[in-house]
mmCIF file of C-alpha atoms (C1' of nucleotides) in Angstrom:
data_model
loop_
_atom_site.group_PDB
_atom_site.id
_atom_site.type_symbol
_atom_site.label_atom_id
_atom_site.label_comp_id
_atom_site.label_asym_id
_atom_site.label_seq_id
_atom_site.Cartn_x
_atom_site.Cartn_y
_atom_site.Cartn_z
ATOM 1 C CA MET A 1 149.353 80.955 134.298
ATOM 2 C CA SER A 2 150.142 81.273 130.362
ATOM 3 C CA ARG A 3 150.969 77.434 130.507
ATOM 4 C CA ASN A 4 147.437 76.989 131.987
ATOM 5 C CA LYS A 5 145.682 79.152 129.507
ATOM 6 C CA GLU A 6 147.651 77.369 126.628
ATOM 7 C CA ARG A 7 146.639 73.879 128.006
ATOM 8 C CA GLY A 8 143.112 75.098 128.365
ATOM 9 C CA MET A 9 143.041 76.615 125.012
ATOM 10 C CA HIS A 10 144.255 73.566 123.695
ATOM 11 C CA LYS A 11 141.647 71.660 125.111
ATOM 12 C CA VAL A 12 139.163 73.766 123.661
ATOM 13 C CA ALA A 13 140.369 73.487 120.214
ATOM 14 C CA GLU A 14 140.109 69.832 120.798
ATOM 15 C CA ILE A 15 136.601 70.192 121.734
ATOM 16 C CA LEU A 16 135.809 71.956 118.763
ATOM 17 C CA ARG A 17 137.315 69.497 116.367
ATOM 18 C CA SER A 18 135.777 66.725 117.882
ATOM 19 C CA ALA A 19 132.196 68.289 117.171
ATOM 20 C CA GLY A 20 132.977 68.961 113.898
ATOM 21 C CA ILE A 21 133.921 72.725 114.182
ATOM 22 C CA ARG A 22 137.437 73.670 112.683
ATOM 23 C CA PRO A 23 139.421 75.574 115.521
ATOM 24 C CA THR A 24 140.038 79.038 114.205
ATOM 25 C CA ALA A 25 141.781 81.354 116.615
ATOM 26 C CA GLN A 26 138.839 83.384 116.832
ATOM 27 C CA ARG A 27 136.557 80.193 117.240
ATOM 28 C CA ILE A 28 139.041 78.981 119.896
ATOM 29 C CA ALA A 29 138.640 82.515 121.696
ATOM 30 C CA ILE A 30 135.013 82.481 121.923
ATOM 31 C CA ALA A 31 134.618 78.879 122.978
ATOM 32 C CA GLN A 32 137.157 79.389 125.786
ATOM 33 C CA TYR A 33 135.034 82.162 127.359
ATOM 34 C CA VAL A 34 131.627 80.618 127.001
ATOM 35 C CA LEU A 35 132.539 77.295 127.715
ATOM 36 C CA ARG A 36 135.124 77.974 130.368
ATOM 37 C CA GLU A 37 134.733 81.150 131.798
ATOM 38 C CA ALA A 38 131.477 83.236 131.104
ATOM 39 C CA ASP A 39 128.343 82.856 133.347
ATOM 40 C CA HIS A 40 125.445 82.831 130.913
ATOM 41 C CA PRO A 41 126.795 85.472 128.649
ATOM 42 C CA THR A 42 125.245 87.295 125.912
ATOM 43 C CA ALA A 43 126.326 88.376 122.816
ATOM 44 C CA GLU A 44 127.264 91.250 123.750
ATOM 45 C CA ASP A 45 129.179 90.128 126.527
ATOM 46 C CA VAL A 46 131.141 87.752 124.592
ATOM 47 C CA LYS A 47 132.156 90.547 121.950
ATOM 48 C CA ALA A 48 133.190 92.747 124.954
ATOM 49 C CA HIS A 49 135.561 89.938 126.497
ATOM 50 C CA LEU A 50 136.858 89.141 122.929
ATOM 51 C CA ASP A 51 137.717 92.975 122.540
ATOM 52 C CA ARG A 52 139.905 92.733 125.779
ATOM 53 C CA VAL A 53 141.644 89.477 125.066
ATOM 54 C CA PHE A 54 141.853 89.318 121.170
ATOM 55 C CA PRO A 55 143.447 91.312 118.795
ATOM 56 C CA MET A 56 140.180 91.484 116.732
ATOM 57 C CA VAL A 57 136.969 90.067 116.032
ATOM 58 C CA SER A 58 133.894 90.917 114.154
ATOM 59 C CA THR A 59 130.253 90.954 115.546
ATOM 60 C CA ALA A 60 129.375 88.663 112.668
ATOM 61 C CA THR A 61 131.821 86.266 113.762
ATOM 62 C CA VAL A 62 130.759 86.276 117.556
ATOM 63 C CA TYR A 63 127.210 85.615 116.423
ATOM 64 C CA ASN A 64 128.435 83.006 113.549
ATOM 65 C CA THR A 65 130.436 81.053 116.075
ATOM 66 C CA LEU A 66 127.892 81.046 118.678
ATOM 67 C CA ASN A 67 125.482 79.529 116.231
ATOM 68 C CA ALA A 68 128.082 76.996 115.381
ATOM 69 C CA LEU A 69 128.606 75.839 118.967
ATOM 70 C CA VAL A 70 124.669 75.618 119.468
ATOM 71 C CA GLU A 71 124.034 73.971 116.308
ATOM 72 C CA HIS A 72 126.964 71.533 117.220
ATOM 73 C CA GLY A 73 125.518 70.870 120.535
ATOM 74 C CA LEU A 74 128.284 72.394 122.848
ATOM 75 C CA ILE A 75 126.042 74.996 124.232
ATOM 76 C CA ARG A 76 122.549 76.356 124.161
ATOM 77 C CA ALA A 77 120.761 79.548 123.377
ATOM 78 C CA ILE A 78 118.159 80.738 125.490
ATOM 79 C CA LYS A 79 115.697 83.615 125.452
ATOM 80 C CA PHE A 80 114.458 84.844 128.662
ATOM 81 C CA PRO A 81 110.824 87.063 129.043
ATOM 82 C CA HIS A 82 112.814 89.777 130.781
ATOM 83 C CA ALA A 83 115.313 90.599 128.564
ATOM 84 C CA ASP A 84 115.692 90.925 124.837
ATOM 85 C CA ALA A 85 119.301 89.355 124.143
ATOM 86 C CA ALA A 86 119.840 85.634 124.017
ATOM 87 C CA ILE A 87 122.162 84.113 126.596
ATOM 88 C CA TYR A 88 124.468 81.209 126.173
ATOM 89 C CA ASP A 89 124.597 78.312 128.652
ATOM 90 C CA GLN A 90 127.578 75.683 128.446
ATOM 91 C CA LYS A 91 125.418 73.665 130.776
ATOM 92 C CA MET A 92 123.768 71.081 128.431
ATOM 93 C CA HIS A 93 122.060 68.904 130.972
ATOM 94 C CA HIS A 94 118.354 69.675 131.556
ATOM 95 C CA HIS A 95 117.817 72.235 134.125
ATOM 96 C CA TYR A 96 115.869 75.156 134.998
ATOM 97 C CA HIS A 97 116.724 78.955 136.062
ATOM 98 C CA PHE A 98 116.152 81.068 138.859
ATOM 99 C CA LEU A 99 115.978 84.918 138.308
ATOM 100 C CA ASP A 100 117.129 86.764 141.090
ATOM 101 C CA GLU A 101 115.287 90.089 140.196
ATOM 102 C CA PRO A 102 116.756 92.636 142.048
ATOM 103 C CA SER A 103 120.279 91.792 140.430
ATOM 104 C CA GLY A 104 118.929 90.276 137.112
ATOM 105 C CA ARG A 105 121.269 87.322 137.791
ATOM 106 C CA LEU A 106 120.415 83.982 136.589
ATOM 107 C CA TYR A 107 120.912 80.727 138.497
ATOM 108 C CA ASP A 108 120.788 77.252 137.452
ATOM 109 C CA VAL A 109 118.321 74.894 139.149
ATOM 110 C CA ASP A 110 118.646 71.332 139.508
ATOM 111 C CA PRO A 111 115.446 69.799 138.001
ATOM 112 C CA ALA A 112 115.313 67.372 140.788
ATOM 113 C CA ASP A 113 114.313 70.303 143.162
ATOM 114 C CA VAL A 114 111.067 71.129 141.143
ATOM 115 C CA GLN A 115 108.802 68.622 140.546
ATOM 116 C CA VAL A 116 106.837 69.300 137.251
ATOM 117 C CA LYS A 117 103.612 67.232 136.667
ATOM 118 C CA PRO A 118 101.193 68.197 133.914
ATOM 119 C CA GLN A 119 98.275 66.347 134.053
ATOM 120 C CA LEU A 120 97.299 67.395 130.262
ATOM 121 C CA GLY A 121 95.070 64.379 129.621
ATOM 122 C CA ALA A 122 96.046 61.822 126.448
ATOM 123 C CA THR A 123 95.330 64.841 124.005
ATOM 124 C CA CYS A 124 98.819 65.882 123.592
ATOM 125 C CA GLU A 125 102.252 64.990 123.855
ATOM 126 C CA ILE A 126 104.865 66.877 125.747
ATOM 127 C CA THR A 127 108.464 67.194 124.352
ATOM 128 C CA GLU A 128 110.019 69.769 126.641
ATOM 129 C CA VAL A 129 108.876 72.097 129.932
ATOM 130 C CA ASP A 130 110.705 75.328 130.679
ATOM 131 C CA VAL A 131 110.460 76.697 134.035
ATOM 132 C CA LEU A 132 111.673 79.906 135.235
ATOM 133 C CA ILE A 133 111.550 80.921 138.691
ATOM 134 C CA ARG A 134 111.610 84.752 139.632
ATOM 135 C CA GLY A 135 112.532 86.016 143.220
ATOM 136 C CA ARG A 136 115.071 87.247 145.241
ATOM 137 C CA LEU A 137 117.828 85.574 146.891
ATOM 138 C CA ILE A 138 117.363 86.479 150.626
ATOM 139 C CA ASP A 139 121.185 85.976 151.860
ATOM 140 C CA PRO A 140 123.478 86.687 148.667
ATOM 141 C CA GLY A 141 126.158 87.460 151.020
ATOM 142 C CA LEU A 142 126.541 83.613 151.932
ATOM 143 C CA SER A 143 129.164 83.253 149.573
ATOM 144 C CA GLY A 144 128.974 79.544 148.426
ATOM 145 C CA PRO A 145 125.894 78.196 146.481
ATOM 146 C CA SER A 146 123.563 76.493 148.069
ATOM 147 C CA THR A 147 122.445 72.949 147.168
ATOM 148 C CA THR A 148 119.947 73.843 145.445
ATOM 149 C CA VAL A 149 120.325 77.295 143.764
ATOM 150 C CA SER A 150 123.587 77.599 142.680
ATOM 151 C CA PRO A 151 125.132 80.486 140.628
ATOM 152 C CA THR A 152 126.733 79.583 137.374
ATOM 153 C CA MET B 1 75.098 92.592 115.014
ATOM 154 C CA SER B 2 75.607 96.163 114.731
ATOM 155 C CA ARG B 3 73.573 96.598 118.155
ATOM 156 C CA ASN B 4 75.649 94.043 119.952
ATOM 157 C CA LYS B 5 78.999 95.303 118.698
ATOM 158 C CA GLU B 6 77.826 98.738 120.342
ATOM 159 C CA ARG B 7 77.103 97.394 123.670
ATOM 160 C CA GLY B 8 80.324 95.250 123.407
ATOM 161 C CA MET B 9 82.269 98.715 122.559
ATOM 162 C CA HIS B 10 80.442 100.517 125.040
ATOM 163 C CA LYS B 11 81.374 97.914 127.813
ATOM 164 C CA VAL B 12 84.739 98.138 126.773
ATOM 165 C CA ALA B 13 84.738 101.945 127.005
ATOM 166 C CA GLU B 14 83.915 101.472 130.909
ATOM 167 C CA ILE B 15 86.575 98.985 131.262
ATOM 168 C CA LEU B 16 88.862 101.472 130.146
ATOM 169 C CA ARG B 17 87.288 104.284 132.060
ATOM 170 C CA SER B 18 87.305 102.489 135.278
ATOM 171 C CA ALA B 19 90.718 101.175 134.589
ATOM 172 C CA GLY B 20 92.054 104.984 134.388
ATOM 173 C CA ILE B 21 92.359 104.957 130.629
ATOM 174 C CA ARG B 22 90.510 107.553 128.724
ATOM 175 C CA PRO B 23 88.587 105.822 126.240
ATOM 176 C CA THR B 24 89.266 107.207 122.906
ATOM 177 C CA ALA B 25 87.853 105.619 119.386
ATOM 178 C CA GLN B 26 91.289 104.276 118.802
ATOM 179 C CA ARG B 27 91.527 102.842 122.365
ATOM 180 C CA ILE B 28 88.123 101.323 122.390
ATOM 181 C CA ALA B 29 88.858 99.681 119.316
ATOM 182 C CA ILE B 30 92.201 98.171 120.162
ATOM 183 C CA ALA B 31 90.728 96.960 123.640
ATOM 184 C CA GLN B 32 87.751 95.559 122.007
ATOM 185 C CA TYR B 33 89.945 93.235 119.949
ATOM 186 C CA VAL B 34 92.558 92.139 122.816
ATOM 187 C CA LEU B 35 90.118 92.037 125.509
ATOM 188 C CA ARG B 36 87.249 90.407 123.582
ATOM 189 C CA GLU B 37 87.983 88.987 120.325
ATOM 190 C CA ALA B 38 91.696 87.994 119.702
ATOM 191 C CA ASP B 39 93.615 85.039 120.724
ATOM 192 C CA HIS B 40 96.988 85.691 122.141
ATOM 193 C CA PRO B 41 97.737 88.594 119.549
ATOM 194 C CA THR B 42 101.015 90.380 118.765
ATOM 195 C CA ALA B 43 101.275 93.771 118.375
ATOM 196 C CA GLU B 44 101.273 93.356 114.725
ATOM 197 C CA ASP B 45 98.238 91.145 114.739
ATOM 198 C CA VAL B 46 96.251 94.081 116.488
ATOM 199 C CA LYS B 47 97.842 96.457 114.130
ATOM 200 C CA ALA B 48 96.634 94.420 110.997
ATOM 201 C CA HIS B 49 93.050 93.692 112.439
ATOM 202 C CA LEU B 50 92.527 97.625 113.099
ATOM 203 C CA ASP B 51 93.760 98.458 109.434
ATOM 204 C CA ARG B 52 90.554 96.192 108.683
ATOM 205 C CA VAL B 53 87.940 97.744 111.161
ATOM 206 C CA PHE B 54 89.267 101.302 111.869
ATOM 207 C CA PRO B 55 89.687 104.236 109.465
ATOM 208 C CA MET B 56 93.342 104.933 110.897
ATOM 209 C CA VAL B 57 95.623 103.691 113.734
ATOM 210 C CA SER B 58 99.294 104.088 113.816
ATOM 211 C CA THR B 59 101.876 101.566 114.912
ATOM 212 C CA ALA B 60 102.682 104.200 117.782
ATOM 213 C CA THR B 61 99.210 104.272 119.228
ATOM 214 C CA VAL B 62 98.749 100.351 118.774
ATOM 215 C CA TYR B 63 101.925 100.159 121.109
ATOM 216 C CA ASN B 64 100.931 103.138 123.240
ATOM 217 C CA THR B 65 97.617 101.655 123.942
ATOM 218 C CA LEU B 66 98.853 98.254 124.791
ATOM 219 C CA ASN B 67 101.246 99.422 127.082
ATOM 220 C CA ALA B 68 98.850 101.478 128.753
ATOM 221 C CA LEU B 69 96.544 98.485 129.163
ATOM 222 C CA VAL B 70 99.275 96.520 130.373
ATOM 223 C CA GLU B 71 100.381 99.207 132.914
ATOM 224 C CA HIS B 72 96.825 99.722 134.218
ATOM 225 C CA GLY B 73 96.545 95.718 134.723
ATOM 226 C CA LEU B 74 93.869 94.814 131.763
ATOM 227 C CA ILE B 75 96.086 92.378 129.690
ATOM 228 C CA ARG B 76 99.701 91.088 130.302
ATOM 229 C CA ALA B 77 102.666 91.328 127.780
ATOM 230 C CA ILE B 78 104.605 87.910 127.480
ATOM 231 C CA LYS B 79 107.418 86.893 125.669
ATOM 232 C CA PHE B 80 108.274 83.106 124.724
ATOM 233 C CA PRO B 81 111.484 82.098 123.786
ATOM 234 C CA HIS B 82 110.432 80.713 120.277
ATOM 235 C CA ALA B 83 109.475 83.972 119.106
ATOM 236 C CA ASP B 84 110.467 87.664 118.857
ATOM 237 C CA ALA B 85 107.166 89.402 119.114
ATOM 238 C CA ALA B 86 105.408 89.930 122.356
ATOM 239 C CA ILE B 87 102.040 88.321 122.638
ATOM 240 C CA TYR B 88 99.429 90.125 124.758
ATOM 241 C CA ASP B 89 97.223 87.741 127.117
ATOM 242 C CA GLN B 90 93.756 88.897 128.125
ATOM 243 C CA LYS B 91 93.495 86.401 131.154
ATOM 244 C CA MET B 92 94.990 88.059 134.165
ATOM 245 C CA HIS B 93 94.624 84.663 136.044
ATOM 246 C CA HIS B 94 98.051 83.187 137.013
ATOM 247 C CA HIS B 95 98.374 80.432 134.203
ATOM 248 C CA TYR B 96 100.973 78.926 132.138
ATOM 249 C CA HIS B 97 100.930 77.922 128.429
ATOM 250 C CA PHE B 98 101.212 74.953 126.110
ATOM 251 C CA LEU B 99 102.961 75.568 122.928
ATOM 252 C CA ASP B 100 101.904 73.180 120.280
ATOM 253 C CA GLU B 101 105.018 73.027 117.728
ATOM 254 C CA PRO B 102 103.785 72.010 114.820
ATOM 255 C CA SER B 103 101.253 74.743 114.721
ATOM 256 C CA GLY B 104 102.968 77.705 116.671
ATOM 257 C CA ARG B 105 99.641 78.106 118.564
ATOM 258 C CA LEU B 106 99.527 79.097 122.099
ATOM 259 C CA TYR B 107 96.653 77.285 124.505
ATOM 260 C CA ASP B 108 96.214 77.971 128.288
ATOM 261 C CA VAL B 109 96.958 75.725 130.810
ATOM 262 C CA ASP B 110 95.411 75.520 134.139
ATOM 263 C CA PRO B 111 97.710 75.747 136.978
ATOM 264 C CA ALA B 112 95.923 73.244 138.959
ATOM 265 C CA ASP B 113 96.919 70.668 135.991
ATOM 266 C CA VAL B 114 100.757 71.456 136.918
ATOM 267 C CA GLN B 115 102.043 70.812 140.012
ATOM 268 C CA VAL B 116 105.221 72.841 140.744
ATOM 269 C CA LYS B 117 107.119 72.434 143.869
ATOM 270 C CA PRO B 118 110.645 74.029 143.973
ATOM 271 C CA GLN B 119 112.391 72.993 146.920
ATOM 272 C CA LEU B 120 115.104 75.843 146.997
ATOM 273 C CA GLY B 121 115.726 75.926 150.469
ATOM 274 C CA ALA B 122 115.221 79.109 152.664
ATOM 275 C CA THR B 123 117.803 81.170 150.718
ATOM 276 C CA CYS B 124 115.225 82.510 148.289
ATOM 277 C CA GLU B 125 111.954 84.095 148.199
ATOM 278 C CA ILE B 126 109.958 83.022 145.114
ATOM 279 C CA THR B 127 107.561 85.609 143.662
ATOM 280 C CA GLU B 128 106.340 84.091 140.246
ATOM 281 C CA VAL B 129 107.090 80.450 138.404
ATOM 282 C CA ASP B 130 106.603 80.801 134.682
ATOM 283 C CA VAL B 131 106.007 77.542 133.031
ATOM 284 C CA LEU B 132 106.055 76.699 129.225
ATOM 285 C CA ILE B 133 105.100 73.453 127.828
ATOM 286 C CA ARG B 134 106.223 72.484 124.521
ATOM 287 C CA GLY B 135 104.926 69.603 122.581
ATOM 288 C CA ARG B 136 102.213 68.645 120.245
ATOM 289 C CA LEU B 137 98.413 68.151 120.331
ATOM 290 C CA ILE B 138 97.970 64.334 119.527
ATOM 291 C CA ASP B 139 93.924 65.193 118.232
ATOM 292 C CA PRO B 140 93.634 68.514 117.363
ATOM 293 C CA GLY B 141 90.579 67.515 115.175
ATOM 294 C CA LEU B 142 88.614 67.028 118.246
ATOM 295 C CA SER B 143 86.633 70.345 117.974
ATOM 296 C CA GLY B 144 86.312 71.382 122.034
ATOM 297 C CA PRO B 145 88.883 72.244 124.416
ATOM 298 C CA SER B 146 89.602 69.442 126.734
ATOM 299 C CA THR B 147 89.337 70.305 130.380
ATOM 300 C CA THR B 148 93.012 70.639 130.786
ATOM 301 C CA VAL B 149 94.131 72.257 127.835
ATOM 302 C CA SER B 150 92.176 74.860 126.387
ATOM 303 C CA PRO B 151 92.697 76.824 123.009
ATOM 304 C CA THR B 152 92.186 80.582 123.841
ATOM 305 C "C1'" DA C 1 156.685 76.799 97.655
ATOM 306 C "C1'" DA C 2 153.157 78.097 94.180
ATOM 307 C "C1'" DG C 3 148.486 78.354 92.711
ATOM 308 C "C1'" DA C 4 144.097 77.199 93.109
ATOM 309 C "C1'" DC C 5 140.081 76.609 95.553
ATOM 310 C "C1'" DA C 6 137.295 76.329 99.972
ATOM 311 C "C1'" DA C 7 136.179 77.939 104.336
ATOM 312 C "C1'" DT C 8 136.457 82.035 107.392
ATOM 313 C "C1'" DT C 9 136.226 86.683 108.588
ATOM 314 C "C1'" DT C 10 135.083 91.195 107.977
ATOM 315 C "C1'" DA C 11 132.466 95.913 107.613
ATOM 316 C "C1'" DG C 12 128.551 97.647 106.958
ATOM 317 C "C1'" DA C 13 123.899 97.138 105.068
ATOM 318 C "C1'" DA C 14 119.373 95.116 106.092
ATOM 319 C "C1'" DT C 15 115.763 93.580 109.067
ATOM 320 C "C1'" DA C 16 112.341 92.695 112.988
ATOM 321 C "C1'" DG C 17 110.213 94.532 116.966
ATOM 322 C "C1'" DT C 18 109.747 98.520 119.811
ATOM 323 C "C1'" DT C 19 110.449 103.327 121.438
ATOM 324 C "C1'" DC C 20 111.301 107.825 120.547
ATOM 325 C "C1'" DT C 21 110.295 112.553 118.852
ATOM 326 C "C1'" DA C 22 108.392 116.727 117.890
ATOM 327 C "C1'" DA C 23 104.635 118.156 115.482
ATOM 328 C "C1'" DA C 24 99.218 118.339 114.225
ATOM 329 C "C1'" DA C 25 94.801 116.957 115.731
ATOM 330 C "C1'" DC C 26 91.944 116.654 119.166
ATOM 331 C "C1'" DT C 27 89.390 117.119 124.359
ATOM 332 C "C1'" DT C 28 88.167 119.570 128.098
ATOM 333 C "C1'" DG C 29 86.948 122.739 131.141
ATOM 334 C "C1'" DA C 30 86.164 127.724 132.246
ATOM 335 C "C1'" DT D 1 85.549 129.773 122.211
ATOM 336 C "C1'" DC D 2 90.095 129.692 123.855
ATOM 337 C "C1'" DA D 3 94.031 128.077 126.434
ATOM 338 C "C1'" DA D 4 96.031 123.856 128.241
ATOM 339 C "C1'" DG D 5 96.620 119.432 128.259
ATOM 340 C "C1'" DT D 6 95.987 114.720 125.957
ATOM 341 C "C1'" DT D 7 96.479 111.792 122.160
ATOM 342 C "C1'" DT D 8 97.709 110.450 117.942
ATOM 343 C "C1'" DT D 9 100.736 110.443 114.042
ATOM 344 C "C1'" DA D 10 104.530 109.800 110.504
ATOM 345 C "C1'" DG D 11 109.012 108.808 110.639
ATOM 346 C "C1'" DA D 12 113.476 108.597 112.561
ATOM 347 C "C1'" DA D 13 115.787 105.998 116.288
ATOM 348 C "C1'" DC D 14 117.485 102.065 118.800
ATOM 349 C "C1'" DT D 15 118.415 96.844 119.686
ATOM 350 C "C1'" DA D 16 119.512 92.541 118.733
ATOM 351 C "C1'" DT D 17 120.390 89.832 115.197
ATOM 352 C "C1'" DT D 18 121.228 88.117 110.261
ATOM 353 C "C1'" DC D 19 122.636 89.124 105.509
ATOM 354 C "C1'" DT D 20 125.713 90.143 101.716
ATOM 355 C "C1'" DA D 21 130.158 90.539 99.245
ATOM 356 C "C1'" DA D 22 134.743 91.396 99.412
ATOM 357 C "C1'" DA D 23 139.002 90.494 101.518
ATOM 358 C "C1'" DT D 24 141.846 87.373 103.836
ATOM 359 C "C1'" DT D 25 143.330 83.208 105.433
ATOM 360 C "C1'" DG D 26 143.879 77.977 105.279
ATOM 361 C "C1'" DT D 27 144.648 73.629 102.577
ATOM 362 C "C1'" DC D 28 145.776 70.741 99.179
ATOM 363 C "C1'" DT D 29 148.247 69.321 95.010
ATOM 364 C "C1'" DT D 30 152.127 68.827 92.918
#
DNA sequence: AAGACAATTTAGAATAGTTCTAAAACTTGA
DNA sequence: TCAAGTTTTAGAACTATTCTAAATTGTCTT
């Protein structure tokens, strides 16, 4: 388990290095969490986790590091209408989100499962389409992710 | 012109009253602006406008009134990922938005022009789908709104 | 292995948007 | 007109995030 963690952290250090971010202890701990362990965490979630597993990190370093990870293309920062804090998403491929309103939990949605066909005419050029589906999971008890809506 | 404005304000007072909001001078002035004059204003925009046309309103009243209008179903508050401040939308019918990224301006998009067909299976129930299309208007010089993307 | 220079981290101040608080000013109805 | 309830207000408080300036750490050179 310790060996696993060390291997994991080593791997994360390499990811940071090859993205052009110098792997300091704090950055490795933060990246380890957002890239490998967390599920749509906010900066506050990251800070709370680090306070448990790391001797000392400041809020400033958490934000600095998350911003660096975003700038270097390792994660994305996303703001949703239903919450103030940004969430960080380690899935870099294009995808949408499903919000289970009772629980507030976010699930990734494969764009293949959502047809979006804007017919806006020739007067504009579309660079991106954001989709947030709000609703409620009917049977959250069924443990596994379905093919189409998967907890992340 | 003065007569128009008075008639308009009277109408707005009636709208407030029939929505269950007591029409005070401040509320009428704020509602007149957000329901009839403004285009996707923020609370700050509303405050700035009122400071020009109304002897005195506090920030607290602007927020209180906007919240009351939202609660009574006369406007909607929307938060977008690209900005911190909420915008208020007097169009209550279901619609999407197009963001012209160069200008930061928002346009309403008729849902009929965007096919959204989520195929999420039977494990969830969808209550609403939010769509934000980002891009850039190719020919903003063409004065009028096109059939499909209309400035509001 | 020491000294210098740059990079990183830190605590705490600052900022933006919004809500809260408690007091003052209005309305309303009897 | 007076009491009771409502509304408005200034300013404090709050949340999420960024900034600042000082302290610490790391790296390079020799």
